[in-house]
PDB file of C-alpha atoms in Angstrom:
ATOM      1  CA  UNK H   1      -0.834 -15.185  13.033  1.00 79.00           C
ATOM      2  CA  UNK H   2      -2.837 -12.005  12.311  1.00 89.00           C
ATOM      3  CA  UNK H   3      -2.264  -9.350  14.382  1.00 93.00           C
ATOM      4  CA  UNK H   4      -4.748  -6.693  13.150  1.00 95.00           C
ATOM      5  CA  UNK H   5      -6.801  -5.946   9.790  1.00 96.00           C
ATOM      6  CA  UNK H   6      -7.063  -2.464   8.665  1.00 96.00           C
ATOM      7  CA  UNK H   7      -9.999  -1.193   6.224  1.00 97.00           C
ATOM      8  CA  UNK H   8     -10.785   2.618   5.141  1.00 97.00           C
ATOM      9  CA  UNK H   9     -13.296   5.200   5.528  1.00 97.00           C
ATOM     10  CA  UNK H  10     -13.979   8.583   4.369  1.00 97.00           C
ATOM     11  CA  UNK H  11     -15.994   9.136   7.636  1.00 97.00           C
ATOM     12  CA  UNK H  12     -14.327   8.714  10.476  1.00 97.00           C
ATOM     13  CA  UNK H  13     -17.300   9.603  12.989  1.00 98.00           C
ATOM     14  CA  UNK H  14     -19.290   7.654  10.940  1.00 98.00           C
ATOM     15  CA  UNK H  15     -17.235   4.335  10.893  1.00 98.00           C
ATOM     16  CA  UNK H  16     -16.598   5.017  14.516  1.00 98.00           C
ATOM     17  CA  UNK H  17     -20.402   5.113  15.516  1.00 98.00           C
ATOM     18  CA  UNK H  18     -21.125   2.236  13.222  1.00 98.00           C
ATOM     19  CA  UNK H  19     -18.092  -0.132  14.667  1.00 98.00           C
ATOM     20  CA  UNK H  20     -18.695   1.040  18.525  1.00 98.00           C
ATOM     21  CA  UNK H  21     -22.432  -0.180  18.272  1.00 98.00           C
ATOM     22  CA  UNK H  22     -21.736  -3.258  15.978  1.00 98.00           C
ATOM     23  CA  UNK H  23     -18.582  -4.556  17.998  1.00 98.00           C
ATOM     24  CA  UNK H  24     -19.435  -3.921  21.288  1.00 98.00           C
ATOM     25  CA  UNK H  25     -21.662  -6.498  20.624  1.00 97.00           C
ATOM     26  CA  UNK H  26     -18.855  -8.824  20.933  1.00 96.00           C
ATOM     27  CA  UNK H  27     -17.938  -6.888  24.037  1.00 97.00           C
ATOM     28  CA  UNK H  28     -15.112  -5.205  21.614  1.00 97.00           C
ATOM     29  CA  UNK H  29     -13.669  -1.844  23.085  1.00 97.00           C
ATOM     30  CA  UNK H  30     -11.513   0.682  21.399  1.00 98.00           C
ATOM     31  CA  UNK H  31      -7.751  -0.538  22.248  1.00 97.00           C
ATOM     32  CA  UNK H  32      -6.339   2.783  20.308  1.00 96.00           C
ATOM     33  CA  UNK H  33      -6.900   5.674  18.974  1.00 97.00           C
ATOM     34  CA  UNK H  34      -4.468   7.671  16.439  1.00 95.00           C
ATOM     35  CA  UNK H  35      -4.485  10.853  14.456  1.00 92.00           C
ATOM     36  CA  UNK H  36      -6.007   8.675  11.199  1.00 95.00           C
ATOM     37  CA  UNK H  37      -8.145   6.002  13.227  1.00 97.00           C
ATOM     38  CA  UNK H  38      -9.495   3.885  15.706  1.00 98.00           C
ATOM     39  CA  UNK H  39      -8.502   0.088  16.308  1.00 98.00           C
ATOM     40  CA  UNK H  40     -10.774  -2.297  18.442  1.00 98.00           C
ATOM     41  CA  UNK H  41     -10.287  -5.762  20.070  1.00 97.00           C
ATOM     42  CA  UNK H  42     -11.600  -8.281  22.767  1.00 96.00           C
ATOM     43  CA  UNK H  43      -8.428  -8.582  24.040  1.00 93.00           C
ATOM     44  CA  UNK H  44      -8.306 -11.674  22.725  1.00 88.00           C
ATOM     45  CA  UNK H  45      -6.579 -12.217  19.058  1.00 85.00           C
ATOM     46  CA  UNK H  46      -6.400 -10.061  16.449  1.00 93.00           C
ATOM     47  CA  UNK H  47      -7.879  -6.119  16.481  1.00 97.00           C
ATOM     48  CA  UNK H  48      -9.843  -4.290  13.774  1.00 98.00           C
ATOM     49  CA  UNK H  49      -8.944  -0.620  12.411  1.00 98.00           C
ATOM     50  CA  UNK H  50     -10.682   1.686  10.502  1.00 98.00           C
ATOM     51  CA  UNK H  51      -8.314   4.791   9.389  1.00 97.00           C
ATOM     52  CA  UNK H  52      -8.786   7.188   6.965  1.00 97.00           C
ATOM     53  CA  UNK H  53      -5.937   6.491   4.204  1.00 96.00           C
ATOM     54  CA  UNK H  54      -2.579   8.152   5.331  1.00 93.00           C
ATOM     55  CA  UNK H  55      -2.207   8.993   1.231  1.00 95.00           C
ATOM     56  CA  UNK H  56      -4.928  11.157   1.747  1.00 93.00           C
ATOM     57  CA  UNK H  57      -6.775   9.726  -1.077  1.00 95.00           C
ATOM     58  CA  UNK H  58     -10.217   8.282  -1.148  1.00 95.00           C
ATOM     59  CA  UNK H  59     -10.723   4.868   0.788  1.00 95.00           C
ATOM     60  CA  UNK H  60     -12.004   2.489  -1.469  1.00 95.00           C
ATOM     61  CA  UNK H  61     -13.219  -0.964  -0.304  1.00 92.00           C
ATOM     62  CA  UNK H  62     -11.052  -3.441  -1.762  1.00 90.00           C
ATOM     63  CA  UNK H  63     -12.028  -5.727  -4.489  1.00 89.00           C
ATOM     64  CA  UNK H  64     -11.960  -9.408  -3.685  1.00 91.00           C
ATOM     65  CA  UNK H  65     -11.327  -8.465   0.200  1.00 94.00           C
ATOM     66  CA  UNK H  66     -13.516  -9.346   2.680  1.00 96.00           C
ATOM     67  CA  UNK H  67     -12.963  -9.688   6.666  1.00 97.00           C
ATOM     68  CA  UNK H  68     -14.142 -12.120   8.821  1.00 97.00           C
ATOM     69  CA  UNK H  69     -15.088 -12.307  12.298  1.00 97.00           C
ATOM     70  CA  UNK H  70     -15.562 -15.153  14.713  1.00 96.00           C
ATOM     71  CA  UNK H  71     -18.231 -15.507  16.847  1.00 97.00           C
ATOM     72  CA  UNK H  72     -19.530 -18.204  18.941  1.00 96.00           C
ATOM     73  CA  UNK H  73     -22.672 -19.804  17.775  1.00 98.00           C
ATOM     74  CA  UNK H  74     -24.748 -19.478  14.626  1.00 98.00           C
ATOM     75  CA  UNK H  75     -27.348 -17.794  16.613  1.00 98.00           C
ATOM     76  CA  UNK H  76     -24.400 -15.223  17.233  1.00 98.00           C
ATOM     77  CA  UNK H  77     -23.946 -15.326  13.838  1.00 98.00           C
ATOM     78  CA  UNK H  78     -27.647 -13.908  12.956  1.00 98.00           C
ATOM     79  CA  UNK H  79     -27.769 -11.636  15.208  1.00 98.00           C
ATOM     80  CA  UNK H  80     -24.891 -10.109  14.511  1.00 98.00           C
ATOM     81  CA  UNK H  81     -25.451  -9.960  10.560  1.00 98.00           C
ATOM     82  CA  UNK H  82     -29.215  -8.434  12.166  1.00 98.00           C
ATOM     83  CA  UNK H  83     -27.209  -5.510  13.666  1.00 98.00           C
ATOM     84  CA  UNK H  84     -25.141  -4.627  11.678  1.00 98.00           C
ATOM     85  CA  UNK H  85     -27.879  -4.155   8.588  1.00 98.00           C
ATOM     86  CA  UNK H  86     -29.908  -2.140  11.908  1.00 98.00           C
ATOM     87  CA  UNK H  87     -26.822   0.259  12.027  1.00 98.00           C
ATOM     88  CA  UNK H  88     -26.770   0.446   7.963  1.00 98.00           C
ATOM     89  CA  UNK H  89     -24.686  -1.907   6.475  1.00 98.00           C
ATOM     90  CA  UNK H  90     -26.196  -3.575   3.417  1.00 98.00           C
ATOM     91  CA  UNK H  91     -26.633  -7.257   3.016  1.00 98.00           C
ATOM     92  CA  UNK H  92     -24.140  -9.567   1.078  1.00 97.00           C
ATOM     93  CA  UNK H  93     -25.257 -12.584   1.698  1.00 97.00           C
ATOM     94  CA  UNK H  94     -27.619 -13.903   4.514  1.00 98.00           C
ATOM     95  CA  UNK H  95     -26.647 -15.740   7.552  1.00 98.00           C
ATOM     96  CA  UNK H  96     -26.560 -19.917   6.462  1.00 98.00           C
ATOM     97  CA  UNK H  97     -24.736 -22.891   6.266  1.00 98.00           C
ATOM     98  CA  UNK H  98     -22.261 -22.748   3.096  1.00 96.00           C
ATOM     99  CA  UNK H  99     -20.915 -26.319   3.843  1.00 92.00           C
ATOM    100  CA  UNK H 100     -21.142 -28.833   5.997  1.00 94.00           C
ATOM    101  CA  UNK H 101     -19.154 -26.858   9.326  1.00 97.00           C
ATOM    102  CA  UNK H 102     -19.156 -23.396   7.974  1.00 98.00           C
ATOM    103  CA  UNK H 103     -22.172 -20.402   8.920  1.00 98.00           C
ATOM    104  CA  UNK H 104     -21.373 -17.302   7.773  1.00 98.00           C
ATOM    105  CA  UNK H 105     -23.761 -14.166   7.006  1.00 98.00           C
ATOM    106  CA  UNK H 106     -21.934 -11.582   4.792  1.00 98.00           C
ATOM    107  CA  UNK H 107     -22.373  -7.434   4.823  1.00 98.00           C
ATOM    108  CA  UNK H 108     -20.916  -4.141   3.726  1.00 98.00           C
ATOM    109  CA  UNK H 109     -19.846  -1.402   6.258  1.00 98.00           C
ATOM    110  CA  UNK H 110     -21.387   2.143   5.529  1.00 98.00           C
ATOM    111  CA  UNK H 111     -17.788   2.522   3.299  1.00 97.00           C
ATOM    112  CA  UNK H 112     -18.537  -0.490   1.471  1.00 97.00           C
ATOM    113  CA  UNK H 113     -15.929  -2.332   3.197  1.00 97.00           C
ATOM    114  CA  UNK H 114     -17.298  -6.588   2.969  1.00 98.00           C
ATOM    115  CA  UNK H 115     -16.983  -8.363   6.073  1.00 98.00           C
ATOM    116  CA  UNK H 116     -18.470 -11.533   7.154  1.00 97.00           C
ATOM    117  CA  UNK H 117     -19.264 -13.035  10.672  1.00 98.00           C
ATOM    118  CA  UNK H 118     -18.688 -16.782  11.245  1.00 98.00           C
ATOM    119  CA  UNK H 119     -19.419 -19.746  12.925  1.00 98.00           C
ATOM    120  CA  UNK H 120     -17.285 -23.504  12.647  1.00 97.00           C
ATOM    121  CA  UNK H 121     -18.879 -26.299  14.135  1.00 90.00           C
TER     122      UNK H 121
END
């Protein structure tokens, strides 16, 4: 049902160097590029962009919002939550079990955008 998510930044270079490292991980590639930002995707599902707002205002991470991203293992999980901290984010919540099917290890993007990567099973 989703067919993209869209968070801010007040850097672009910067949210483009931090999301290029971090997704490519997944094996994510930049899908498009516009005059206000960059969107990436697996091909598979839904994309991720980061724009700077088109208001020209400050981007401001949103309070009670939160992405999450899918991955396939809880190993994938850790590791993930591991690189993006490496590439600056700063920790929400470490990677663990928060339920009986649900692994999830939380972060904020150098904006202070939260986003989560996930594991069911």
């Amino acid at each position: 049902m989703i067919g993209y998510v869209t968070i801010g930044t007040n850097d672009m270079p910067r949210a483009a160097a931090f999301y290029d490292a971090l997704l490519a991980e997944l094996g994510a590639k930049r899908m498009m590029e516009f005059a206000n930002g960059i969107a990436w995707s697996t091909g598979q599902g839904a994309a991720l962009s980061v724009v700077t707002p088109f208001d020209k205002q400050a981007a401001t991470a949103g309070n009670g919002t939160m992405v999450a991203l899918a991955v396939g293992s809880k190993a994938q999980v850790d590791a993930m939550h591991a690189k993006a901290l490496s590439l600056g984010a700063s920790d929400e919540g470490a990677p663990g079990a928060r339920g009986e099917t649900f692994y999830g290890g939380y972060f904020r993007d150098l904006d202070g955008n939260k986003l989560n990567f996930f594991f069911m099973g």
